């Protein structure tokens, strides 16, 4: 999760919503990403989507079975759908997204074999988001 937080900081520094993600396979990071929605002018350029694409390119296939996604904020429904289609085995996220998180809207979006672990470094993940929006309001 600390590596995902480093990615979130990169997003923060680019004035992007500070969400970071990494994907791990065999205890090795195979993809790193952060939000790029402003940079790319693309509403789908979420950290998770960018990480899934990078990981698929790394392994040379679209299915990410036996991979773990670490992301600083709970994935939205769009990202949960992509996670399901990619067959990621495990999701680990920091802070809960109380408005647009997949678990608030529809827990069944994930692949049935995907396991979820939440609340990892949640305070750090929440803090970077709060700091970002405080900065935006000034």
mmCIF file with all atom_site columns, N, CA and C in Angstrom, residues 14-85:
data_model
loop_
_atom_site.group_PDB
_atom_site.id
_atom_site.type_symbol
_atom_site.label_atom_id
_atom_site.label_alt_id
_atom_site.label_comp_id
_atom_site.label_asym_id
_atom_site.label_entity_id
_atom_site.label_seq_id
_atom_site.pdbx_PDB_ins_code
_atom_site.Cartn_x
_atom_site.Cartn_y
_atom_site.Cartn_z
_atom_site.occupancy
_atom_site.B_iso_or_equiv
_atom_site.pdbx_formal_charge
_atom_site.auth_seq_id
_atom_site.auth_comp_id
_atom_site.auth_asym_id
_atom_site.auth_atom_id
_atom_site.pdbx_PDB_model_num
ATOM 1   N N  . UNK A 1 14 ? 0.511   16.394  -9.728  1.00 0.00 ? 14 UNK A N  1
ATOM 2   C CA . UNK A 1 14 ? 0.048   16.772  -11.074 1.00 0.00 ? 14 UNK A CA 1
ATOM 3   C C  . UNK A 1 14 ? -1.331  17.429  -11.039 1.00 0.00 ? 14 UNK A C  1
ATOM 4   N N  . UNK A 1 15 ? -1.837  17.683  -9.839  1.00 0.00 ? 15 UNK A N  1
ATOM 5   C CA . UNK A 1 15 ? -3.172  18.250  -9.646  1.00 0.00 ? 15 UNK A CA 1
ATOM 6   C C  . UNK A 1 15 ? -4.265  17.297  -10.133 1.00 0.00 ? 15 UNK A C  1
ATOM 7   N N  . UNK A 1 16 ? -3.989  16.010  -10.019 1.00 0.00 ? 16 UNK A N  1
ATOM 8   C CA . UNK A 1 16 ? -4.963  14.957  -10.295 1.00 0.00 ? 16 UNK A CA 1
ATOM 9   C C  . UNK A 1 16 ? -5.523  14.482  -8.949  1.00 0.00 ? 16 UNK A C  1
ATOM 10  N N  . UNK A 1 17 ? -6.718  13.950  -8.939  1.00 0.00 ? 17 UNK A N  1
ATOM 11  C CA . UNK A 1 17 ? -7.240  13.367  -7.698  1.00 0.00 ? 17 UNK A CA 1
ATOM 12  C C  . UNK A 1 17 ? -6.249  12.286  -7.268  1.00 0.00 ? 17 UNK A C  1
ATOM 13  N N  . UNK A 1 18 ? -5.751  12.375  -6.034  1.00 0.00 ? 18 UNK A N  1
ATOM 14  C CA . UNK A 1 18 ? -4.627  11.529  -5.612  1.00 0.00 ? 18 UNK A CA 1
ATOM 15  C C  . UNK A 1 18 ? -5.000  10.097  -5.236  1.00 0.00 ? 18 UNK A C  1
ATOM 16  N N  . UNK A 1 19 ? -5.175  9.306   -6.255  1.00 0.00 ? 19 UNK A N  1
ATOM 17  C CA . UNK A 1 19 ? -5.406  7.872   -6.061  1.00 0.00 ? 19 UNK A CA 1
ATOM 18  C C  . UNK A 1 19 ? -4.293  7.141   -6.783  1.00 0.00 ? 19 UNK A C  1
ATOM 19  N N  . UNK A 1 20 ? -3.703  6.189   -6.086  1.00 0.00 ? 20 UNK A N  1
ATOM 20  C CA . UNK A 1 20 ? -2.625  5.408   -6.655  1.00 0.00 ? 20 UNK A CA 1
ATOM 21  C C  . UNK A 1 20 ? -2.921  3.933   -6.581  1.00 0.00 ? 20 UNK A C  1
ATOM 22  N N  . UNK A 1 21 ? -2.307  3.178   -7.498  1.00 0.00 ? 21 UNK A N  1
ATOM 23  C CA . UNK A 1 21 ? -2.531  1.732   -7.545  1.00 0.00 ? 21 UNK A CA 1
ATOM 24  C C  . UNK A 1 21 ? -1.250  1.024   -7.973  1.00 0.00 ? 21 UNK A C  1
ATOM 25  N N  . UNK A 1 22 ? -1.070  -0.164  -7.447  1.00 0.00 ? 22 UNK A N  1
ATOM 26  C CA . UNK A 1 22 ? -0.019  -1.063  -7.920  1.00 0.00 ? 22 UNK A CA 1
ATOM 27  C C  . UNK A 1 22 ? -0.619  -2.454  -8.039  1.00 0.00 ? 22 UNK A C  1
ATOM 28  N N  . UNK A 1 23 ? -0.075  -3.235  -8.955  1.00 0.00 ? 23 UNK A N  1
ATOM 29  C CA . UNK A 1 23 ? -0.487  -4.632  -9.095  1.00 0.00 ? 23 UNK A CA 1
ATOM 30  C C  . UNK A 1 23 ? 0.741   -5.490  -8.874  1.00 0.00 ? 23 UNK A C  1
ATOM 31  N N  . UNK A 1 24 ? 0.538   -6.519  -8.052  1.00 0.00 ? 24 UNK A N  1
ATOM 32  C CA . UNK A 1 24 ? 1.622   -7.407  -7.643  1.00 0.00 ? 24 UNK A CA 1
ATOM 33  C C  . UNK A 1 24 ? 1.330   -8.826  -8.118  1.00 0.00 ? 24 UNK A C  1
ATOM 34  N N  . UNK A 1 25 ? 2.380   -9.471  -8.634  1.00 0.00 ? 25 UNK A N  1
ATOM 35  C CA . UNK A 1 25 ? 2.324   -10.894 -8.993  1.00 0.00 ? 25 UNK A CA 1
ATOM 36  C C  . UNK A 1 25 ? 3.608   -11.529 -8.476  1.00 0.00 ? 25 UNK A C  1
ATOM 37  N N  . UNK A 1 26 ? 3.490   -12.677 -7.838  1.00 0.00 ? 26 UNK A N  1
ATOM 38  C CA . UNK A 1 26 ? 4.660   -13.378 -7.293  1.00 0.00 ? 26 UNK A CA 1
ATOM 39  C C  . UNK A 1 26 ? 5.514   -12.452 -6.428  1.00 0.00 ? 26 UNK A C  1
ATOM 40  N N  . UNK A 1 27 ? 4.852   -11.667 -5.585  1.00 0.00 ? 27 UNK A N  1
ATOM 41  C CA . UNK A 1 27 ? 5.527   -10.748 -4.657  1.00 0.00 ? 27 UNK A CA 1
ATOM 42  C C  . UNK A 1 27 ? 6.379   -9.687  -5.351  1.00 0.00 ? 27 UNK A C  1
ATOM 43  N N  . UNK A 1 28 ? 6.040   -9.366  -6.595  1.00 0.00 ? 28 UNK A N  1
ATOM 44  C CA . UNK A 1 28 ? 6.777   -8.365  -7.358  1.00 0.00 ? 28 UNK A CA 1
ATOM 45  C C  . UNK A 1 28 ? 5.783   -7.391  -7.987  1.00 0.00 ? 28 UNK A C  1
ATOM 46  N N  . UNK A 1 29 ? 6.073   -6.109  -7.900  1.00 0.00 ? 29 UNK A N  1
ATOM 47  C CA . UNK A 1 29 ? 5.209   -5.116  -8.534  1.00 0.00 ? 29 UNK A CA 1
ATOM 48  C C  . UNK A 1 29 ? 5.386   -5.203  -10.038 1.00 0.00 ? 29 UNK A C  1
ATOM 49  N N  . UNK A 1 30 ? 4.269   -5.456  -10.735 1.00 0.00 ? 30 UNK A N  1
ATOM 50  C CA . UNK A 1 30 ? 4.326   -5.546  -12.199 1.00 0.00 ? 30 UNK A CA 1
ATOM 51  C C  . UNK A 1 30 ? 3.683   -4.335  -12.873 1.00 0.00 ? 30 UNK A C  1
ATOM 52  N N  . UNK A 1 31 ? 2.988   -3.502  -12.087 1.00 0.00 ? 31 UNK A N  1
ATOM 53  C CA . UNK A 1 31 ? 2.361   -2.296  -12.655 1.00 0.00 ? 31 UNK A CA 1
ATOM 54  C C  . UNK A 1 31 ? 2.189   -1.251  -11.561 1.00 0.00 ? 31 UNK A C  1
ATOM 55  N N  . UNK A 1 32 ? 2.392   -0.004  -11.947 1.00 0.00 ? 32 UNK A N  1
ATOM 56  C CA . UNK A 1 32 ? 2.195   1.155   -11.069 1.00 0.00 ? 32 UNK A CA 1
ATOM 57  C C  . UNK A 1 32 ? 1.386   2.177   -11.856 1.00 0.00 ? 32 UNK A C  1
ATOM 58  N N  . UNK A 1 33 ? 0.478   2.852   -11.171 1.00 0.00 ? 33 UNK A N  1
ATOM 59  C CA . UNK A 1 33 ? -0.315  3.860   -11.874 1.00 0.00 ? 33 UNK A CA 1
ATOM 60  C C  . UNK A 1 33 ? -0.957  4.815   -10.878 1.00 0.00 ? 33 UNK A C  1
ATOM 61  N N  . UNK A 1 34 ? -1.379  5.938   -11.400 1.00 0.00 ? 34 UNK A N  1
ATOM 62  C CA . UNK A 1 34 ? -2.146  6.913   -10.629 1.00 0.00 ? 34 UNK A CA 1
ATOM 63  C C  . UNK A 1 34 ? -3.169  7.550   -11.566 1.00 0.00 ? 34 UNK A C  1
ATOM 64  N N  . UNK A 1 35 ? -4.094  8.271   -10.976 1.00 0.00 ? 35 UNK A N  1
ATOM 65  C CA . UNK A 1 35 ? -5.132  8.917   -11.781 1.00 0.00 ? 35 UNK A CA 1
ATOM 66  C C  . UNK A 1 35 ? -4.510  9.831   -12.827 1.00 0.00 ? 35 UNK A C  1
ATOM 67  N N  . UNK A 1 36 ? -5.059  9.774   -14.020 1.00 0.00 ? 36 UNK A N  1
ATOM 68  C CA . UNK A 1 36 ? -4.617  10.634  -15.120 1.00 0.00 ? 36 UNK A CA 1
ATOM 69  C C  . UNK A 1 36 ? -5.809  11.244  -15.858 1.00 0.00 ? 36 UNK A C  1
ATOM 70  N N  . UNK A 1 37 ? -6.922  11.388  -15.181 1.00 0.00 ? 37 UNK A N  1
ATOM 71  C CA . UNK A 1 37 ? -8.137  11.861  -15.849 1.00 0.00 ? 37 UNK A CA 1
ATOM 72  C C  . UNK A 1 37 ? -7.991  13.280  -16.396 1.00 0.00 ? 37 UNK A C  1
ATOM 73  N N  . UNK A 1 38 ? -7.300  14.136  -15.669 1.00 0.00 ? 38 UNK A N  1
ATOM 74  C CA . UNK A 1 38 ? -7.093  15.519  -16.131 1.00 0.00 ? 38 UNK A CA 1
ATOM 75  C C  . UNK A 1 38 ? -6.026  15.561  -17.218 1.00 0.00 ? 38 UNK A C  1
ATOM 76  N N  . UNK A 1 39 ? -4.931  14.880  -16.987 1.00 0.00 ? 39 UNK A N  1
ATOM 77  C CA . UNK A 1 39 ? -3.811  14.868  -17.934 1.00 0.00 ? 39 UNK A CA 1
ATOM 78  C C  . UNK A 1 39 ? -4.240  14.349  -19.299 1.00 0.00 ? 39 UNK A C  1
ATOM 79  N N  . UNK A 1 40 ? -5.003  13.258  -19.290 1.00 0.00 ? 40 UNK A N  1
ATOM 80  C CA . UNK A 1 40 ? -5.429  12.629  -20.543 1.00 0.00 ? 40 UNK A CA 1
ATOM 81  C C  . UNK A 1 40 ? -6.784  13.123  -21.041 1.00 0.00 ? 40 UNK A C  1
ATOM 82  N N  . UNK A 1 41 ? -7.441  13.963  -20.226 1.00 0.00 ? 41 UNK A N  1
ATOM 83  C CA . UNK A 1 41 ? -8.791  14.430  -20.559 1.00 0.00 ? 41 UNK A CA 1
ATOM 84  C C  . UNK A 1 41 ? -9.703  13.236  -20.829 1.00 0.00 ? 41 UNK A C  1
ATOM 85  N N  . UNK A 1 42 ? -9.644  12.276  -19.917 1.00 0.00 ? 42 UNK A N  1
ATOM 86  C CA . UNK A 1 42 ? -10.330 10.992  -20.084 1.00 0.00 ? 42 UNK A CA 1
ATOM 87  C C  . UNK A 1 42 ? -10.914 10.564  -18.742 1.00 0.00 ? 42 UNK A C  1
ATOM 88  N N  . UNK A 1 43 ? -12.231 10.548  -18.648 1.00 0.00 ? 43 UNK A N  1
ATOM 89  C CA . UNK A 1 43 ? -12.881 10.192  -17.384 1.00 0.00 ? 43 UNK A CA 1
ATOM 90  C C  . UNK A 1 43 ? -12.630 8.750   -16.965 1.00 0.00 ? 43 UNK A C  1
ATOM 91  N N  . UNK A 1 44 ? -12.167 7.914   -17.882 1.00 0.00 ? 44 UNK A N  1
ATOM 92  C CA . UNK A 1 44 ? -11.898 6.512   -17.540 1.00 0.00 ? 44 UNK A CA 1
ATOM 93  C C  . UNK A 1 44 ? -10.454 6.270   -17.104 1.00 0.00 ? 44 UNK A C  1
ATOM 94  N N  . UNK A 1 45 ? -9.634  7.285   -17.054 1.00 0.00 ? 45 UNK A N  1
ATOM 95  C CA . UNK A 1 45 ? -8.211  7.121   -16.746 1.00 0.00 ? 45 UNK A CA 1
ATOM 96  C C  . UNK A 1 45 ? -7.948  7.065   -15.243 1.00 0.00 ? 45 UNK A C  1
ATOM 97  N N  . UNK A 1 46 ? -8.726  6.237   -14.565 1.00 0.00 ? 46 UNK A N  1
ATOM 98  C CA . UNK A 1 46 ? -8.540  6.037   -13.128 1.00 0.00 ? 46 UNK A CA 1
ATOM 99  C C  . UNK A 1 46 ? -7.273  5.219   -12.886 1.00 0.00 ? 46 UNK A C  1
ATOM 100 N N  . UNK A 1 47 ? -6.738  5.327   -11.683 1.00 0.00 ? 47 UNK A N  1
ATOM 101 C CA . UNK A 1 47 ? -5.502  4.614   -11.331 1.00 0.00 ? 47 UNK A CA 1
ATOM 102 C C  . UNK A 1 47 ? -5.636  3.110   -11.576 1.00 0.00 ? 47 UNK A C  1
ATOM 103 N N  . UNK A 1 48 ? -6.769  2.546   -11.180 1.00 0.00 ? 48 UNK A N  1
ATOM 104 C CA . UNK A 1 48 ? -6.969  1.104   -11.350 1.00 0.00 ? 48 UNK A CA 1
ATOM 105 C C  . UNK A 1 48 ? -6.965  0.703   -12.817 1.00 0.00 ? 48 UNK A C  1
ATOM 106 N N  . UNK A 1 49 ? -7.620  1.491   -13.650 1.00 0.00 ? 49 UNK A N  1
ATOM 107 C CA . UNK A 1 49 ? -7.699  1.192   -15.085 1.00 0.00 ? 49 UNK A CA 1
ATOM 108 C C  . UNK A 1 49 ? -6.316  1.257   -15.713 1.00 0.00 ? 49 UNK A C  1
ATOM 109 N N  . UNK A 1 50 ? -5.550  2.275   -15.325 1.00 0.00 ? 50 UNK A N  1
ATOM 110 C CA . UNK A 1 50 ? -4.193  2.423   -15.841 1.00 0.00 ? 50 UNK A CA 1
ATOM 111 C C  . UNK A 1 50 ? -3.317  1.254   -15.393 1.00 0.00 ? 50 UNK A C  1
ATOM 112 N N  . UNK A 1 51 ? -3.479  0.836   -14.146 1.00 0.00 ? 51 UNK A N  1
ATOM 113 C CA . UNK A 1 51 ? -2.686  -0.278  -13.613 1.00 0.00 ? 51 UNK A CA 1
ATOM 114 C C  . UNK A 1 51 ? -3.050  -1.596  -14.288 1.00 0.00 ? 51 UNK A C  1
ATOM 115 N N  . UNK A 1 52 ? -4.328  -1.817  -14.519 1.00 0.00 ? 52 UNK A N  1
ATOM 116 C CA . UNK A 1 52 ? -4.763  -3.052  -15.191 1.00 0.00 ? 52 UNK A CA 1
ATOM 117 C C  . UNK A 1 52 ? -4.159  -3.125  -16.592 1.00 0.00 ? 52 UNK A C  1
ATOM 118 N N  . UNK A 1 53 ? -4.209  -2.027  -17.325 1.00 0.00 ? 53 UNK A N  1
ATOM 119 C CA . UNK A 1 53 ? -3.636  -2.002  -18.670 1.00 0.00 ? 53 UNK A CA 1
ATOM 120 C C  . UNK A 1 53 ? -2.134  -2.277  -18.622 1.00 0.00 ? 53 UNK A C  1
ATOM 121 N N  . UNK A 1 54 ? -1.434  -1.641  -17.714 1.00 0.00 ? 54 UNK A N  1
ATOM 122 C CA . UNK A 1 54 ? 0.013   -1.832  -17.595 1.00 0.00 ? 54 UNK A CA 1
ATOM 123 C C  . UNK A 1 54 ? 0.351   -3.272  -17.208 1.00 0.00 ? 54 UNK A C  1
ATOM 124 N N  . UNK A 1 55 ? -0.410  -3.844  -16.289 1.00 0.00 ? 55 UNK A N  1
ATOM 125 C CA . UNK A 1 55 ? -0.152  -5.223  -15.858 1.00 0.00 ? 55 UNK A CA 1
ATOM 126 C C  . UNK A 1 55 ? -0.426  -6.212  -16.988 1.00 0.00 ? 55 UNK A C  1
ATOM 127 N N  . UNK A 1 56 ? -1.512  -5.999  -17.717 1.00 0.00 ? 56 UNK A N  1
ATOM 128 C CA . UNK A 1 56 ? -1.829  -6.881  -18.846 1.00 0.00 ? 56 UNK A CA 1
ATOM 129 C C  . UNK A 1 56 ? -0.726  -6.817  -19.904 1.00 0.00 ? 56 UNK A C  1
ATOM 130 N N  . UNK A 1 57 ? -0.227  -5.617  -20.159 1.00 0.00 ? 57 UNK A N  1
ATOM 131 C CA . UNK A 1 57 ? 0.886   -5.475  -21.101 1.00 0.00 ? 57 UNK A CA 1
ATOM 132 C C  . UNK A 1 57 ? 2.139   -6.170  -20.592 1.00 0.00 ? 57 UNK A C  1
ATOM 133 N N  . UNK A 1 58 ? 2.375   -6.081  -19.288 1.00 0.00 ? 58 UNK A N  1
ATOM 134 C CA . UNK A 1 58 ? 3.558   -6.707  -18.697 1.00 0.00 ? 58 UNK A CA 1
ATOM 135 C C  . UNK A 1 58 ? 3.520   -8.227  -18.837 1.00 0.00 ? 58 UNK A C  1
ATOM 136 N N  . UNK A 1 59 ? 2.350   -8.810  -18.537 1.00 0.00 ? 59 UNK A N  1
ATOM 137 C CA . UNK A 1 59 ? 2.283   -10.283 -18.580 1.00 0.00 ? 59 UNK A CA 1
ATOM 138 C C  . UNK A 1 59 ? 1.947   -10.812 -19.975 1.00 0.00 ? 59 UNK A C  1
ATOM 139 N N  . UNK A 1 60 ? 1.491   -9.931  -20.850 1.00 0.00 ? 60 UNK A N  1
ATOM 140 C CA . UNK A 1 60 ? 1.176   -10.348 -22.204 1.00 0.00 ? 60 UNK A CA 1
ATOM 141 C C  . UNK A 1 60 ? -0.162  -11.048 -22.338 1.00 0.00 ? 60 UNK A C  1
ATOM 142 N N  . UNK A 1 61 ? -1.084  -10.720 -21.463 1.00 0.00 ? 61 UNK A N  1
ATOM 143 C CA . UNK A 1 61 ? -2.424  -11.309 -21.525 1.00 0.00 ? 61 UNK A CA 1
ATOM 144 C C  . UNK A 1 61 ? -3.402  -10.473 -20.735 1.00 0.00 ? 61 UNK A C  1
ATOM 145 N N  . UNK A 1 62 ? -4.692  -10.659 -21.023 1.00 0.00 ? 62 UNK A N  1
ATOM 146 C CA . UNK A 1 62 ? -5.700  -9.815  -20.385 1.00 0.00 ? 62 UNK A CA 1
ATOM 147 C C  . UNK A 1 62 ? -6.153  -10.284 -19.012 1.00 0.00 ? 62 UNK A C  1
ATOM 148 N N  . UNK A 1 63 ? -5.873  -11.525 -18.641 1.00 0.00 ? 63 UNK A N  1
ATOM 149 C CA . UNK A 1 63 ? -6.321  -12.039 -17.355 1.00 0.00 ? 63 UNK A CA 1
ATOM 150 C C  . UNK A 1 63 ? -5.216  -11.935 -16.320 1.00 0.00 ? 63 UNK A C  1
ATOM 151 N N  . UNK A 1 64 ? -5.564  -11.339 -15.190 1.00 0.00 ? 64 UNK A N  1
ATOM 152 C CA . UNK A 1 64 ? -4.605  -11.083 -14.126 1.00 0.00 ? 64 UNK A CA 1
ATOM 153 C C  . UNK A 1 64 ? -4.866  -11.983 -12.925 1.00 0.00 ? 64 UNK A C  1
ATOM 154 N N  . UNK A 1 65 ? -5.170  -13.241 -13.207 1.00 0.00 ? 65 UNK A N  1
ATOM 155 C CA . UNK A 1 65 ? -5.362  -14.194 -12.118 1.00 0.00 ? 65 UNK A CA 1
ATOM 156 C C  . UNK A 1 65 ? -4.040  -14.309 -11.362 1.00 0.00 ? 65 UNK A C  1
ATOM 157 N N  . UNK A 1 66 ? -4.129  -14.585 -10.102 1.00 0.00 ? 66 UNK A N  1
ATOM 158 C CA . UNK A 1 66 ? -2.955  -14.673 -9.225  1.00 0.00 ? 66 UNK A CA 1
ATOM 159 C C  . UNK A 1 66 ? -2.256  -13.327 -9.045  1.00 0.00 ? 66 UNK A C  1
ATOM 160 N N  . UNK A 1 67 ? -2.965  -12.240 -9.303  1.00 0.00 ? 67 UNK A N  1
ATOM 161 C CA . UNK A 1 67 ? -2.429  -10.899 -9.068  1.00 0.00 ? 67 UNK A CA 1
ATOM 162 C C  . UNK A 1 67 ? -3.240  -10.222 -7.964  1.00 0.00 ? 67 UNK A C  1
ATOM 163 N N  . UNK A 1 68 ? -2.580  -9.292  -7.272  1.00 0.00 ? 68 UNK A N  1
ATOM 164 C CA . UNK A 1 68 ? -3.233  -8.492  -6.242  1.00 0.00 ? 68 UNK A CA 1
ATOM 165 C C  . UNK A 1 68 ? -3.147  -7.027  -6.634  1.00 0.00 ? 68 UNK A C  1
ATOM 166 N N  . UNK A 1 69 ? -4.277  -6.348  -6.563  1.00 0.00 ? 69 UNK A N  1
ATOM 167 C CA . UNK A 1 69 ? -4.348  -4.912  -6.804  1.00 0.00 ? 69 UNK A CA 1
ATOM 168 C C  . UNK A 1 69 ? -4.357  -4.202  -5.455  1.00 0.00 ? 69 UNK A C  1
ATOM 169 N N  . UNK A 1 70 ? -3.415  -3.292  -5.266  1.00 0.00 ? 70 UNK A N  1
ATOM 170 C CA . UNK A 1 70 ? -3.403  -2.413  -4.099  1.00 0.00 ? 70 UNK A CA 1
ATOM 171 C C  . UNK A 1 70 ? -3.800  -1.033  -4.588  1.00 0.00 ? 70 UNK A C  1
ATOM 172 N N  . UNK A 1 71 ? -4.813  -0.445  -3.971  1.00 0.00 ? 71 UNK A N  1
ATOM 173 C CA . UNK A 1 71 ? -5.286  0.872   -4.393  1.00 0.00 ? 71 UNK A CA 1
ATOM 174 C C  . UNK A 1 71 ? -5.649  1.680   -3.147  1.00 0.00 ? 71 UNK A C  1
ATOM 175 N N  . UNK A 1 72 ? -5.348  2.969   -3.195  1.00 0.00 ? 72 UNK A N  1
ATOM 176 C CA . UNK A 1 72 ? -5.498  3.796   -2.000  1.00 0.00 ? 72 UNK A CA 1
ATOM 177 C C  . UNK A 1 72 ? -6.949  4.058   -1.612  1.00 0.00 ? 72 UNK A C  1
ATOM 178 N N  . UNK A 1 73 ? -7.838  4.072   -2.581  1.00 0.00 ? 73 UNK A N  1
ATOM 179 C CA . UNK A 1 73 ? -9.260  4.329   -2.319  1.00 0.00 ? 73 UNK A CA 1
ATOM 180 C C  . UNK A 1 73 ? -10.079 3.195   -2.930  1.00 0.00 ? 73 UNK A C  1
ATOM 181 N N  . UNK A 1 74 ? -11.154 2.845   -2.281  1.00 0.00 ? 74 UNK A N  1
ATOM 182 C CA . UNK A 1 74 ? -12.038 1.798   -2.794  1.00 0.00 ? 74 UNK A CA 1
ATOM 183 C C  . UNK A 1 74 ? -12.415 2.068   -4.251  1.00 0.00 ? 74 UNK A C  1
ATOM 184 N N  . UNK A 1 75 ? -12.305 1.073   -5.112  1.00 0.00 ? 75 UNK A N  1
ATOM 185 C CA . UNK A 1 75 ? -12.640 1.265   -6.525  1.00 0.00 ? 75 UNK A CA 1
ATOM 186 C C  . UNK A 1 75 ? -14.109 1.635   -6.749  1.00 0.00 ? 75 UNK A C  1
ATOM 187 N N  . UNK A 1 76 ? -14.324 2.430   -7.796  1.00 0.00 ? 76 UNK A N  1
ATOM 188 C CA . UNK A 1 76 ? -15.680 2.774   -8.219  1.00 0.00 ? 76 UNK A CA 1
ATOM 189 C C  . UNK A 1 76 ? -16.273 1.588   -8.987  1.00 0.00 ? 76 UNK A C  1
ATOM 190 N N  . UNK A 1 77 ? -17.520 1.714   -9.399  1.00 0.00 ? 77 UNK A N  1
ATOM 191 C CA . UNK A 1 77 ? -18.170 0.614   -10.116 1.00 0.00 ? 77 UNK A CA 1
ATOM 192 C C  . UNK A 1 77 ? -17.525 0.352   -11.468 1.00 0.00 ? 77 UNK A C  1
ATOM 193 N N  . UNK A 1 78 ? -17.068 1.396   -12.164 1.00 0.00 ? 78 UNK A N  1
ATOM 194 C CA . UNK A 1 78 ? -16.394 1.183   -13.444 1.00 0.00 ? 78 UNK A CA 1
ATOM 195 C C  . UNK A 1 78 ? -15.135 0.347   -13.243 1.00 0.00 ? 78 UNK A C  1
ATOM 196 N N  . UNK A 1 79 ? -14.340 0.725   -12.263 1.00 0.00 ? 79 UNK A N  1
ATOM 197 C CA . UNK A 1 79 ? -13.096 0.000   -12.000 1.00 0.00 ? 79 UNK A CA 1
ATOM 198 C C  . UNK A 1 79 ? -13.382 -1.405  -11.481 1.00 0.00 ? 79 UNK A C  1
ATOM 199 N N  . UNK A 1 80 ? -14.421 -1.551  -10.668 1.00 0.00 ? 80 UNK A N  1
ATOM 200 C CA . UNK A 1 80 ? -14.791 -2.885  -10.174 1.00 0.00 ? 80 UNK A CA 1
ATOM 201 C C  . UNK A 1 80 ? -15.152 -3.790  -11.348 1.00 0.00 ? 80 UNK A C  1
ATOM 202 N N  . UNK A 1 81 ? -15.827 -3.259  -12.334 1.00 0.00 ? 81 UNK A N  1
ATOM 203 C CA . UNK A 1 81 ? -16.158 -4.042  -13.522 1.00 0.00 ? 81 UNK A CA 1
ATOM 204 C C  . UNK A 1 81 ? -14.906 -4.477  -14.263 1.00 0.00 ? 81 UNK A C  1
ATOM 205 N N  . UNK A 1 82 ? -13.955 -3.560  -14.425 1.00 0.00 ? 82 UNK A N  1
ATOM 206 C CA . UNK A 1 82 ? -12.695 -3.909  -15.094 1.00 0.00 ? 82 UNK A CA 1
ATOM 207 C C  . UNK A 1 82 ? -11.907 -4.923  -14.280 1.00 0.00 ? 82 UNK A C  1
ATOM 208 N N  . UNK A 1 83 ? -11.948 -4.777  -12.973 1.00 0.00 ? 83 UNK A N  1
ATOM 209 C CA . UNK A 1 83 ? -11.268 -5.738  -12.087 1.00 0.00 ? 83 UNK A CA 1
ATOM 210 C C  . UNK A 1 83 ? -11.891 -7.124  -12.264 1.00 0.00 ? 83 UNK A C  1
ATOM 211 N N  . UNK A 1 84 ? -13.206 -7.172  -12.341 1.00 0.00 ? 84 UNK A N  1
ATOM 212 C CA . UNK A 1 84 ? -13.896 -8.452  -12.539 1.00 0.00 ? 84 UNK A CA 1
ATOM 213 C C  . UNK A 1 84 ? -13.512 -9.071  -13.878 1.00 0.00 ? 84 UNK A C  1
ATOM 214 N N  . UNK A 1 85 ? -13.533 -8.266  -14.947 1.00 0.00 ? 85 UNK A N  1
ATOM 215 C CA . UNK A 1 85 ? -13.204 -8.791  -16.269 1.00 0.00 ? 85 UNK A CA 1
ATOM 216 C C  . UNK A 1 85 ? -11.758 -9.267  -16.351 1.00 0.00 ? 85 UNK A C  1
#
